[in-house]
mmCIF file of C-alpha atoms and ligand atoms in Angstrom:
data_model
loop_
_atom_site.group_PDB
_atom_site.id
_atom_site.type_symbol
_atom_site.label_atom_id
_atom_site.label_comp_id
_atom_site.label_asym_id
_atom_site.label_seq_id
_atom_site.Cartn_x
_atom_site.Cartn_y
_atom_site.Cartn_z
ATOM 1 C CA MET A 87 -11.737 -15.038 49.318
ATOM 2 C CA SER A 88 -15.164 -15.419 47.768
ATOM 3 C CA ALA A 89 -16.586 -14.094 44.537
ATOM 4 C CA GLU A 90 -20.253 -13.268 44.164
ATOM 5 C CA THR A 91 -21.607 -13.836 40.684
ATOM 6 C CA PRO A 92 -23.773 -10.781 40.009
ATOM 7 C CA SER A 93 -26.018 -11.849 37.137
ATOM 8 C CA GLY A 94 -29.326 -13.506 37.993
ATOM 9 C CA LEU A 95 -29.573 -15.380 34.708
ATOM 10 C CA LEU A 96 -27.503 -18.147 33.145
ATOM 11 C CA GLU A 97 -26.993 -18.051 29.388
ATOM 12 C CA VAL A 98 -29.466 -20.165 27.416
ATOM 13 C CA HIS A 99 -26.494 -21.390 25.384
ATOM 14 C CA ASN A 100 -22.916 -20.886 26.522
ATOM 15 C CA GLN A 101 -20.689 -21.239 23.430
ATOM 16 C CA GLU A 102 -18.316 -23.601 25.253
ATOM 17 C CA THR A 103 -20.992 -26.312 25.068
ATOM 18 C CA LEU A 104 -23.111 -27.952 22.403
ATOM 19 C CA PRO A 105 -26.381 -26.092 21.719
ATOM 20 C CA PRO A 106 -29.359 -26.901 23.983
ATOM 21 C CA GLN A 107 -31.314 -28.560 21.149
ATOM 22 C CA GLU A 108 -28.407 -30.996 20.588
ATOM 23 C CA ILE A 109 -28.430 -31.797 24.298
ATOM 24 C CA ILE A 110 -32.170 -32.457 24.253
ATOM 25 C CA ASP A 111 -31.865 -34.512 21.060
ATOM 26 C CA LEU A 112 -29.438 -36.826 22.820
ATOM 27 C CA PHE A 113 -32.249 -37.839 25.218
ATOM 28 C CA LYS A 114 -34.650 -38.235 22.287
ATOM 29 C CA VAL A 115 -32.246 -40.702 20.671
ATOM 30 C CA ALA A 116 -31.343 -42.574 23.880
ATOM 31 C CA PHE A 117 -34.997 -42.962 24.906
ATOM 32 C CA GLY A 118 -36.621 -43.061 21.470
ATOM 33 C CA ASN A 119 -38.807 -46.084 22.316
ATOM 34 C CA GLU A 120 -39.974 -44.643 25.622
ATOM 35 C CA LEU A 121 -40.732 -41.192 24.175
ATOM 36 C CA TYR A 122 -42.080 -42.024 20.721
ATOM 37 C CA GLY A 123 -43.424 -45.617 20.862
ATOM 38 C CA THR A 124 -47.172 -46.365 20.650
ATOM 39 C CA ASP A 125 -48.880 -45.132 23.866
ATOM 40 C CA ALA A 126 -45.399 -44.344 25.172
ATOM 41 C CA LEU A 127 -46.221 -40.915 26.564
ATOM 42 C CA ASP A 128 -49.301 -42.239 28.452
ATOM 43 C CA GLU A 129 -47.180 -44.917 30.090
ATOM 44 C CA LEU A 130 -44.450 -42.374 30.947
ATOM 45 C CA GLN A 131 -47.029 -39.998 32.451
ATOM 46 C CA SER A 132 -48.451 -42.698 34.706
ATOM 47 C CA GLN A 133 -44.961 -43.566 35.995
ATOM 48 C CA ILE A 134 -44.148 -39.870 36.453
ATOM 49 C CA GLN A 135 -47.242 -39.510 38.645
ATOM 50 C CA LYS A 136 -45.917 -42.284 40.913
ATOM 51 C CA VAL A 137 -42.479 -40.635 41.098
ATOM 52 C CA LYS A 138 -44.073 -37.263 41.901
ATOM 53 C CA THR A 139 -46.101 -38.781 44.766
ATOM 54 C CA ASP A 140 -42.970 -40.383 46.247
ATOM 55 C CA LEU A 141 -40.955 -37.188 45.913
ATOM 56 C CA TYR A 142 -43.782 -35.195 47.469
ATOM 57 C CA ASN A 143 -43.661 -37.584 50.435
ATOM 58 C CA ARG A 144 -39.868 -37.199 50.540
ATOM 59 C CA ASP A 145 -39.622 -40.957 50.000
ATOM 60 C CA TYR A 146 -36.587 -40.680 47.739
ATOM 61 C CA ILE A 147 -35.733 -44.362 47.747
ATOM 62 C CA SER A 148 -39.227 -45.410 46.561
ATOM 63 C CA ALA A 149 -39.184 -42.681 43.894
ATOM 64 C CA PHE A 150 -36.435 -44.535 42.020
ATOM 65 C CA ASN A 151 -37.151 -48.158 42.935
ATOM 66 C CA SER A 152 -38.092 -49.510 39.488
ATOM 67 C CA GLU A 153 -36.644 -49.299 35.981
ATOM 68 C CA GLU A 154 -39.878 -47.720 34.695
ATOM 69 C CA LYS A 155 -39.808 -44.997 37.346
ATOM 70 C CA ARG A 156 -36.132 -44.229 36.753
ATOM 71 C CA VAL A 157 -36.563 -44.001 32.983
ATOM 72 C CA SER A 158 -39.628 -41.792 33.351
ATOM 73 C CA TYR A 159 -37.781 -39.480 35.781
ATOM 74 C CA CYS A 160 -34.880 -39.270 33.354
ATOM 75 C CA CYS A 161 -37.131 -38.464 30.364
ATOM 76 C CA ARG A 162 -39.114 -35.878 32.322
ATOM 77 C CA TRP A 163 -36.478 -34.012 34.328
ATOM 78 C CA SER A 164 -32.952 -34.804 33.127
ATOM 79 C CA PRO A 165 -33.141 -33.032 29.729
ATOM 80 C CA SER A 166 -33.891 -29.659 31.318
ATOM 81 C CA ARG A 167 -31.373 -30.325 34.082
ATOM 82 C CA ALA A 168 -28.743 -31.204 31.448
ATOM 83 C CA THR A 169 -29.233 -27.928 29.552
ATOM 84 C CA ALA A 170 -29.148 -25.944 32.816
ATOM 85 C CA TYR A 171 -26.055 -27.777 34.077
ATOM 86 C CA ALA A 172 -24.280 -27.357 30.728
ATOM 87 C CA SER A 173 -24.706 -23.595 31.023
ATOM 88 C CA LEU A 174 -23.817 -23.645 34.733
ATOM 89 C CA PHE A 175 -20.627 -25.698 34.223
ATOM 90 C CA ALA A 176 -19.507 -23.462 31.358
ATOM 91 C CA HIS A 177 -20.208 -20.399 33.522
ATOM 92 C CA PHE A 178 -17.142 -21.341 35.636
ATOM 93 C CA LYS A 179 -13.754 -21.164 33.869
ATOM 94 C CA GLU A 180 -12.463 -23.505 36.595
ATOM 95 C CA ILE A 181 -14.860 -26.272 35.520
ATOM 96 C CA VAL A 182 -14.250 -25.626 31.819
ATOM 97 C CA GLN A 183 -10.519 -26.136 32.473
ATOM 98 C CA VAL A 184 -11.133 -29.452 34.227
ATOM 99 C CA VAL A 185 -13.472 -30.857 31.563
ATOM 100 C CA GLN A 186 -11.542 -29.608 28.533
ATOM 101 C CA CYS A 187 -8.055 -30.236 29.940
ATOM 102 C CA HIS A 188 -5.512 -31.279 27.299
ATOM 103 C CA GLU A 189 -2.544 -31.616 29.669
ATOM 104 C CA CYS A 190 -3.575 -34.524 31.881
ATOM 105 C CA ASP A 191 -6.332 -37.033 32.590
ATOM 106 C CA GLN A 192 -9.051 -35.649 34.836
ATOM 107 C CA LYS A 193 -11.344 -37.337 37.349
ATOM 108 C CA ILE A 194 -14.832 -36.213 38.286
ATOM 109 C CA LEU A 195 -17.135 -37.717 40.913
ATOM 110 C CA CYS A 196 -20.873 -37.119 40.432
ATOM 111 C CA VAL A 197 -22.679 -37.884 43.680
ATOM 112 C CA GLY A 198 -26.348 -38.773 43.120
ATOM 113 C CA GLY A 199 -25.807 -38.365 39.386
ATOM 114 C CA GLY A 200 -27.564 -41.529 38.190
ATOM 115 C CA ALA A 201 -30.356 -39.701 36.363
ATOM 116 C CA GLY A 202 -27.760 -38.467 33.896
ATOM 117 C CA GLY A 203 -28.320 -34.685 33.818
ATOM 118 C CA GLU A 204 -24.779 -33.843 34.896
ATOM 119 C CA LEU A 205 -23.290 -36.632 32.770
ATOM 120 C CA VAL A 206 -24.826 -35.274 29.550
ATOM 121 C CA ALA A 207 -23.915 -31.708 30.554
ATOM 122 C CA LEU A 208 -20.273 -32.708 31.083
ATOM 123 C CA ALA A 209 -20.263 -34.460 27.704
ATOM 124 C CA SER A 210 -21.697 -31.374 26.019
ATOM 125 C CA LEU A 211 -18.759 -29.363 27.376
ATOM 126 C CA PHE A 212 -16.160 -32.026 26.598
ATOM 127 C CA THR A 213 -17.232 -32.762 22.997
ATOM 128 C CA PRO A 214 -16.459 -29.397 21.335
ATOM 129 C CA SER A 215 -12.926 -29.463 22.758
ATOM 130 C CA ARG A 216 -11.917 -32.693 21.010
ATOM 131 C CA GLU A 217 -10.168 -32.266 17.689
ATOM 132 C CA PHE A 218 -11.041 -34.201 14.517
ATOM 133 C CA SER A 219 -13.480 -36.267 16.468
ATOM 134 C CA ASN A 220 -16.778 -34.842 15.447
ATOM 135 C CA LYS A 221 -18.705 -32.203 13.596
ATOM 136 C CA TYR A 222 -18.761 -30.016 16.726
ATOM 137 C CA SER A 223 -15.012 -29.704 17.186
ATOM 138 C CA THR A 224 -13.691 -26.215 17.704
ATOM 139 C CA SER A 225 -10.163 -27.182 18.716
ATOM 140 C CA ARG A 226 -7.027 -27.371 16.573
ATOM 141 C CA PRO A 227 -5.249 -30.623 15.646
ATOM 142 C CA SER A 228 -2.374 -31.564 17.928
ATOM 143 C CA SER A 229 0.152 -34.386 17.938
ATOM 144 C CA SER A 230 0.189 -34.841 21.714
ATOM 145 C CA PRO A 231 -1.469 -37.930 23.191
ATOM 146 C CA LYS A 232 -5.156 -37.587 23.959
ATOM 147 C CA LYS A 233 -6.142 -37.079 27.585
ATOM 148 C CA SER A 234 -9.176 -38.751 29.121
ATOM 149 C CA LEU A 235 -12.075 -37.525 31.186
ATOM 150 C CA ASN A 236 -13.022 -40.107 33.819
ATOM 151 C CA ILE A 237 -16.453 -39.674 35.344
ATOM 152 C CA HIS A 238 -17.485 -41.762 38.340
ATOM 153 C CA VAL A 239 -21.240 -41.626 38.913
ATOM 154 C CA VAL A 240 -22.351 -42.877 42.338
ATOM 155 C CA ASP A 241 -26.013 -43.373 43.137
ATOM 156 C CA ILE A 242 -27.954 -45.309 45.762
ATOM 157 C CA SER A 243 -30.546 -46.296 43.130
ATOM 158 C CA ASP A 244 -29.663 -48.595 40.284
ATOM 159 C CA TRP A 245 -29.441 -46.203 37.350
ATOM 160 C CA SER A 246 -27.041 -48.475 35.440
ATOM 161 C CA VAL A 247 -29.360 -48.950 32.433
ATOM 162 C CA VAL A 248 -30.013 -45.204 32.117
ATOM 163 C CA VAL A 249 -26.322 -44.281 32.504
ATOM 164 C CA ASP A 250 -25.320 -46.967 30.021
ATOM 165 C CA LYS A 251 -27.833 -45.755 27.387
ATOM 166 C CA LEU A 252 -26.735 -42.141 27.777
ATOM 167 C CA GLN A 253 -23.042 -43.009 27.676
ATOM 168 C CA ARG A 254 -23.421 -45.130 24.527
ATOM 169 C CA THR A 255 -25.463 -42.425 22.806
ATOM 170 C CA ILE A 256 -22.845 -39.785 23.726
ATOM 171 C CA GLN A 257 -20.071 -41.979 22.383
ATOM 172 C CA GLU A 258 -21.899 -42.844 19.153
ATOM 173 C CA ARG A 259 -23.547 -39.509 18.357
ATOM 174 C CA TRP A 260 -21.124 -36.935 19.690
ATOM 175 C CA LEU A 261 -17.727 -38.582 19.966
ATOM 176 C CA TYR A 262 -17.034 -40.826 17.069
ATOM 177 C CA ALA A 263 -13.580 -41.778 15.717
ATOM 178 C CA GLY A 264 -11.215 -42.713 18.472
ATOM 179 C CA GLU A 265 -12.493 -40.107 20.910
ATOM 180 C CA ALA A 266 -15.153 -42.215 22.625
ATOM 181 C CA GLN A 267 -12.534 -44.140 24.599
ATOM 182 C CA HIS A 268 -11.408 -40.865 26.201
ATOM 183 C CA PHE A 269 -14.830 -40.172 27.667
ATOM 184 C CA ARG A 270 -14.941 -42.792 30.402
ATOM 185 C CA VAL A 271 -17.907 -43.364 32.641
ATOM 186 C CA GLN A 272 -18.106 -45.712 35.600
ATOM 187 C CA PHE A 273 -21.366 -46.193 37.476
ATOM 188 C CA SER A 274 -21.396 -47.413 41.103
ATOM 189 C CA HIS A 275 -24.728 -48.494 42.539
ATOM 190 C CA ASN A 276 -23.872 -47.590 46.092
ATOM 191 C CA ASP A 277 -24.705 -45.435 49.096
ATOM 192 C CA ILE A 278 -22.182 -42.588 49.026
ATOM 193 C CA LEU A 279 -22.448 -42.307 52.808
ATOM 194 C CA GLN A 280 -21.032 -45.831 53.193
ATOM 195 C CA MET A 281 -18.167 -45.649 50.685
ATOM 196 C CA SER A 282 -14.542 -45.342 51.747
ATOM 197 C CA GLU A 283 -12.218 -42.552 50.619
ATOM 198 C CA ASP A 284 -10.206 -45.138 48.665
ATOM 199 C CA ARG A 285 -13.265 -46.462 46.839
ATOM 200 C CA LEU A 286 -14.108 -42.890 45.887
ATOM 201 C CA ALA A 287 -10.463 -42.125 45.023
ATOM 202 C CA LEU A 288 -10.947 -38.795 46.796
ATOM 203 C CA SER A 289 -7.287 -37.835 46.653
ATOM 204 C CA GLU A 290 -7.253 -38.149 42.826
ATOM 205 C CA LEU A 291 -10.351 -36.092 42.068
ATOM 206 C CA ASN A 292 -10.362 -32.811 40.177
ATOM 207 C CA LEU A 293 -14.069 -32.095 40.648
ATOM 208 C CA ILE A 294 -16.938 -33.382 42.796
ATOM 209 C CA THR A 295 -20.536 -32.538 41.929
ATOM 210 C CA LEU A 296 -23.373 -32.722 44.455
ATOM 211 C CA LEU A 297 -26.290 -31.487 42.384
ATOM 212 C CA PHE A 298 -29.759 -31.442 43.923
ATOM 213 C CA THR A 299 -28.615 -34.205 46.262
ATOM 214 C CA THR A 300 -27.433 -32.693 49.571
ATOM 215 C CA ASN A 301 -30.976 -32.238 50.932
ATOM 216 C CA GLU A 302 -31.592 -35.947 50.322
ATOM 217 C CA LEU A 303 -28.351 -37.014 51.978
ATOM 218 C CA PHE A 304 -29.060 -34.944 55.085
ATOM 219 C CA ALA A 305 -32.644 -36.252 55.211
ATOM 220 C CA GLU A 306 -31.293 -39.820 55.119
ATOM 221 C CA ASN A 307 -28.564 -39.448 57.697
ATOM 222 C CA LYS A 308 -27.353 -36.154 59.131
ATOM 223 C CA GLN A 309 -24.298 -37.523 60.945
ATOM 224 C CA GLN A 310 -23.080 -39.557 57.976
ATOM 225 C CA SER A 311 -23.569 -36.581 55.657
ATOM 226 C CA ILE A 312 -21.416 -34.444 57.931
ATOM 227 C CA ARG A 313 -18.876 -37.270 57.968
ATOM 228 C CA LEU A 314 -18.851 -37.316 54.132
ATOM 229 C CA LEU A 315 -17.990 -33.612 54.006
ATOM 230 C CA GLN A 316 -15.312 -34.168 56.636
ATOM 231 C CA LYS A 317 -13.842 -36.917 54.440
ATOM 232 C CA PHE A 318 -13.709 -34.401 51.571
ATOM 233 C CA ASN A 319 -11.843 -32.093 53.974
ATOM 234 C CA GLN A 320 -9.384 -34.783 54.939
ATOM 235 C CA PHE A 321 -8.718 -36.629 51.690
ATOM 236 C CA CYS A 322 -9.339 -34.365 48.666
ATOM 237 C CA SER A 323 -6.147 -32.894 47.227
ATOM 238 C CA PRO A 324 -5.416 -29.171 46.910
ATOM 239 C CA GLY A 325 -6.912 -27.800 43.704
ATOM 240 C CA CYS A 326 -9.942 -30.129 43.714
ATOM 241 C CA TYR A 327 -13.275 -28.328 43.123
ATOM 242 C CA LEU A 328 -16.605 -29.092 44.764
ATOM 243 C CA LEU A 329 -19.836 -27.850 43.189
ATOM 244 C CA ILE A 330 -23.037 -27.934 45.236
ATOM 245 C CA THR A 331 -26.432 -26.905 43.851
ATOM 246 C CA GLU A 332 -29.976 -27.068 45.142
ATOM 247 C CA SER A 333 -33.223 -25.544 44.074
ATOM 248 C CA ALA A 334 -32.985 -21.912 45.294
ATOM 249 C CA GLY A 335 -34.656 -21.408 48.650
ATOM 250 C CA SER A 336 -35.220 -25.146 49.119
ATOM 251 C CA TYR A 337 -32.553 -25.933 51.675
ATOM 252 C CA SER A 338 -33.898 -27.933 54.571
ATOM 253 C CA HIS A 339 -33.215 -26.788 58.103
ATOM 254 C CA ILE A 340 -31.226 -28.580 60.699
ATOM 255 C CA THR A 341 -31.443 -28.157 64.487
ATOM 256 C CA VAL A 342 -28.200 -27.640 66.368
ATOM 257 C CA GLY A 343 -28.769 -27.248 70.116
ATOM 258 C CA THR A 344 -31.831 -25.035 70.335
ATOM 259 C CA LYS A 345 -31.303 -23.214 67.019
ATOM 260 C CA LYS A 346 -32.459 -24.032 63.499
ATOM 261 C CA PHE A 347 -30.114 -23.351 60.544
ATOM 262 C CA PRO A 348 -30.450 -23.908 56.792
ATOM 263 C CA ILE A 349 -28.175 -26.825 55.817
ATOM 264 C CA GLN A 350 -26.062 -24.486 53.672
ATOM 265 C CA PHE A 351 -24.748 -22.772 56.858
ATOM 266 C CA LEU A 352 -23.690 -26.104 58.263
ATOM 267 C CA ILE A 353 -22.004 -27.084 54.977
ATOM 268 C CA ASP A 354 -20.136 -23.753 54.825
ATOM 269 C CA THR A 355 -19.008 -24.129 58.424
ATOM 270 C CA ILE A 356 -17.648 -27.639 57.802
ATOM 271 C CA LEU A 357 -15.866 -26.716 54.555
ATOM 272 C CA LEU A 358 -14.792 -23.125 55.219
ATOM 273 C CA GLY A 359 -14.363 -23.099 59.000
ATOM 274 C CA LYS A 360 -16.241 -20.963 61.506
ATOM 275 C CA LYS A 361 -16.769 -17.329 60.500
ATOM 276 C CA GLY A 362 -14.678 -14.834 62.435
ATOM 277 C CA GLN A 363 -12.055 -17.385 63.459
ATOM 278 C CA ASP A 364 -8.445 -16.977 62.381
ATOM 279 C CA SER A 365 -7.891 -20.501 61.103
ATOM 280 C CA ALA A 366 -9.387 -20.865 57.645
ATOM 281 C CA GLY A 367 -11.144 -24.119 56.738
ATOM 282 C CA PRO A 368 -9.786 -26.577 54.184
ATOM 283 C CA TRP A 369 -11.817 -25.144 51.274
ATOM 284 C CA GLN A 370 -12.079 -21.706 49.728
ATOM 285 C CA LEU A 371 -15.385 -20.363 48.357
ATOM 286 C CA VAL A 372 -14.728 -19.439 44.725
ATOM 287 C CA HIS A 373 -18.221 -18.595 43.427
ATOM 288 C CA GLN A 374 -21.619 -18.446 45.007
ATOM 289 C CA ASN A 375 -25.128 -17.428 44.122
ATOM 290 C CA ASP A 376 -28.278 -17.903 46.174
ATOM 291 C CA SER A 377 -30.638 -17.559 43.223
ATOM 292 C CA ILE A 378 -29.869 -17.739 39.521
ATOM 293 C CA TRP A 379 -32.302 -18.726 36.774
ATOM 294 C CA TYR A 380 -31.791 -20.999 33.849
ATOM 295 C CA ARG A 381 -34.667 -20.542 31.423
ATOM 296 C CA CYS A 382 -35.040 -23.111 28.648
ATOM 297 C CA ASP A 383 -35.294 -21.853 25.102
ATOM 298 C CA PRO A 384 -39.072 -22.028 24.386
ATOM 299 C CA LYS A 385 -38.350 -23.036 20.768
ATOM 300 C CA ILE A 386 -36.742 -26.323 21.803
ATOM 301 C CA ASP A 387 -38.425 -29.410 20.428
ATOM 302 C CA TYR A 388 -39.140 -32.126 23.016
ATOM 303 C CA PRO A 389 -42.312 -34.163 23.599
ATOM 304 C CA MET A 390 -42.458 -33.414 27.335
ATOM 305 C CA LYS A 391 -42.436 -30.267 29.435
ATOM 306 C CA LEU A 392 -39.021 -28.670 29.988
ATOM 307 C CA GLU A 393 -38.580 -26.951 33.331
ATOM 308 C CA ASN A 394 -36.892 -23.647 34.069
ATOM 309 C CA SER A 395 -34.677 -23.871 37.147
ATOM 310 C CA ARG A 396 -33.886 -21.388 39.883
ATOM 311 C CA ILE A 397 -30.608 -22.578 41.279
ATOM 312 C CA PHE A 398 -28.598 -22.008 44.429
ATOM 313 C CA TYR A 399 -24.902 -22.808 43.898
ATOM 314 C CA ARG A 400 -21.574 -22.821 45.682
ATOM 315 C CA LEU A 401 -18.234 -23.662 44.024
ATOM 316 C CA TYR A 402 -15.459 -24.466 46.507
ATOM 317 C CA LYS A 403 -11.752 -25.107 45.892
ATOM 318 C CA LYS A 404 -9.583 -27.248 48.141
ATOM 319 C CA ILE A 405 -6.695 -25.232 49.516
HETATM 320 C C1 SAM B 531 -33.160 -35.288 43.269
HETATM 321 S S1 SAM B 531 -32.144 -36.493 42.525
HETATM 322 C C2 SAM B 531 -31.004 -35.475 41.659
HETATM 323 C C3 SAM B 531 -30.489 -36.155 40.429
HETATM 324 C C4 SAM B 531 -29.431 -35.378 39.651
HETATM 325 N N1 SAM B 531 -28.257 -35.117 40.439
HETATM 326 C C5 SAM B 531 -29.984 -34.102 39.081
HETATM 327 O O1 SAM B 531 -29.583 -33.030 39.550
HETATM 328 O O2 SAM B 531 -30.806 -34.153 38.173
HETATM 329 C C6 SAM B 531 -31.113 -37.097 43.857
HETATM 330 C C7 SAM B 531 -30.286 -38.319 43.497
HETATM 331 O O3 SAM B 531 -29.464 -38.662 44.627
HETATM 332 C C8 SAM B 531 -29.475 -40.069 44.788
HETATM 333 N N2 SAM B 531 -29.145 -40.385 46.192
HETATM 334 C C9 SAM B 531 -29.892 -40.156 47.287
HETATM 335 N N3 SAM B 531 -29.253 -40.615 48.377
HETATM 336 C C10 SAM B 531 -28.067 -41.124 47.969
HETATM 337 C C11 SAM B 531 -26.972 -41.754 48.639
HETATM 338 N N4 SAM B 531 -26.989 -41.936 49.950
HETATM 339 N N5 SAM B 531 -25.911 -42.163 47.909
HETATM 340 C C12 SAM B 531 -25.900 -41.964 46.562
HETATM 341 N N6 SAM B 531 -26.910 -41.399 45.878
HETATM 342 C C13 SAM B 531 -27.990 -40.974 46.569
HETATM 343 C C14 SAM B 531 -30.899 -40.455 44.379
HETATM 344 O O4 SAM B 531 -31.011 -41.829 44.060
HETATM 345 C C15 SAM B 531 -31.112 -39.546 43.170
HETATM 346 O O5 SAM B 531 -30.648 -40.135 41.989
#
């Protein structure tokens, strides 16, 4: 069964999350020196130019090969990604239930999530659900033990400093008083294509995010990328969700035999099985949209440009 999401526009602010300006302010606090120091913006702009050149050349490894480049990428692109992802996550009741779960600890794997957009978005959805902990709480007090959200961020580039800054700022600014310990973040500087199912704890995961990363994985190594999806098929437990996004219309093509297909067809075939065949694949398509906009609120205060995004998404559930 698959459900098509009809609307072509994500909400600027979904009430399940913190407001977009709060999300953007988190980056302003975490990277205050880089954004507001003397000549800071000039220095950031020169690094951003280098990152842009590398990305244009599809040299993804070089794009993130220094601390300065990673920080500049994060300051330039992650704030708008975080606001878009916050709205996108909250758009799915399935993801809201994972992130705000009060019944049991939850585990999320963010593949290629080092730049922090998805991390901050998850925190902006988690924070309002935690009682007594902060000025944003919307939930009622309860006497049951607190449950934790465990986020494992895996990235081939060393984003540890960026992830650490964002995590500390989330814990200090959004989650004070005993709640911070329940928002757990682990960063692995590693190639996802080389990691074992045990290292990734695939069987324990409730959600995997692959946001704006599948094109890169397939460009690096097609066979290993297919193998990664097959590992998800084999080792993820029933009920686990997998969210894939890319920039709408940006999917690279792949040649199989004499024919060229967009990568999304290959991904669907691996996860859902071949169309028209009786045996269903291991995953079910829960929501999909080939083109949905997130437009940033133009009133938001931030010293750099904030991008609108046109997103392709697929949310799958393991059967
Ligand atoms: C275009 S960025 C997207 C960042 C983030 N997910 C977002 O949506 O803003 C792709 C990320 O994937 C990471 N990446 C690329 N190949 C990878 C691999 N083999 N294993 C883990 N991470 C990888 C890159 O280092 C980069 O951080």
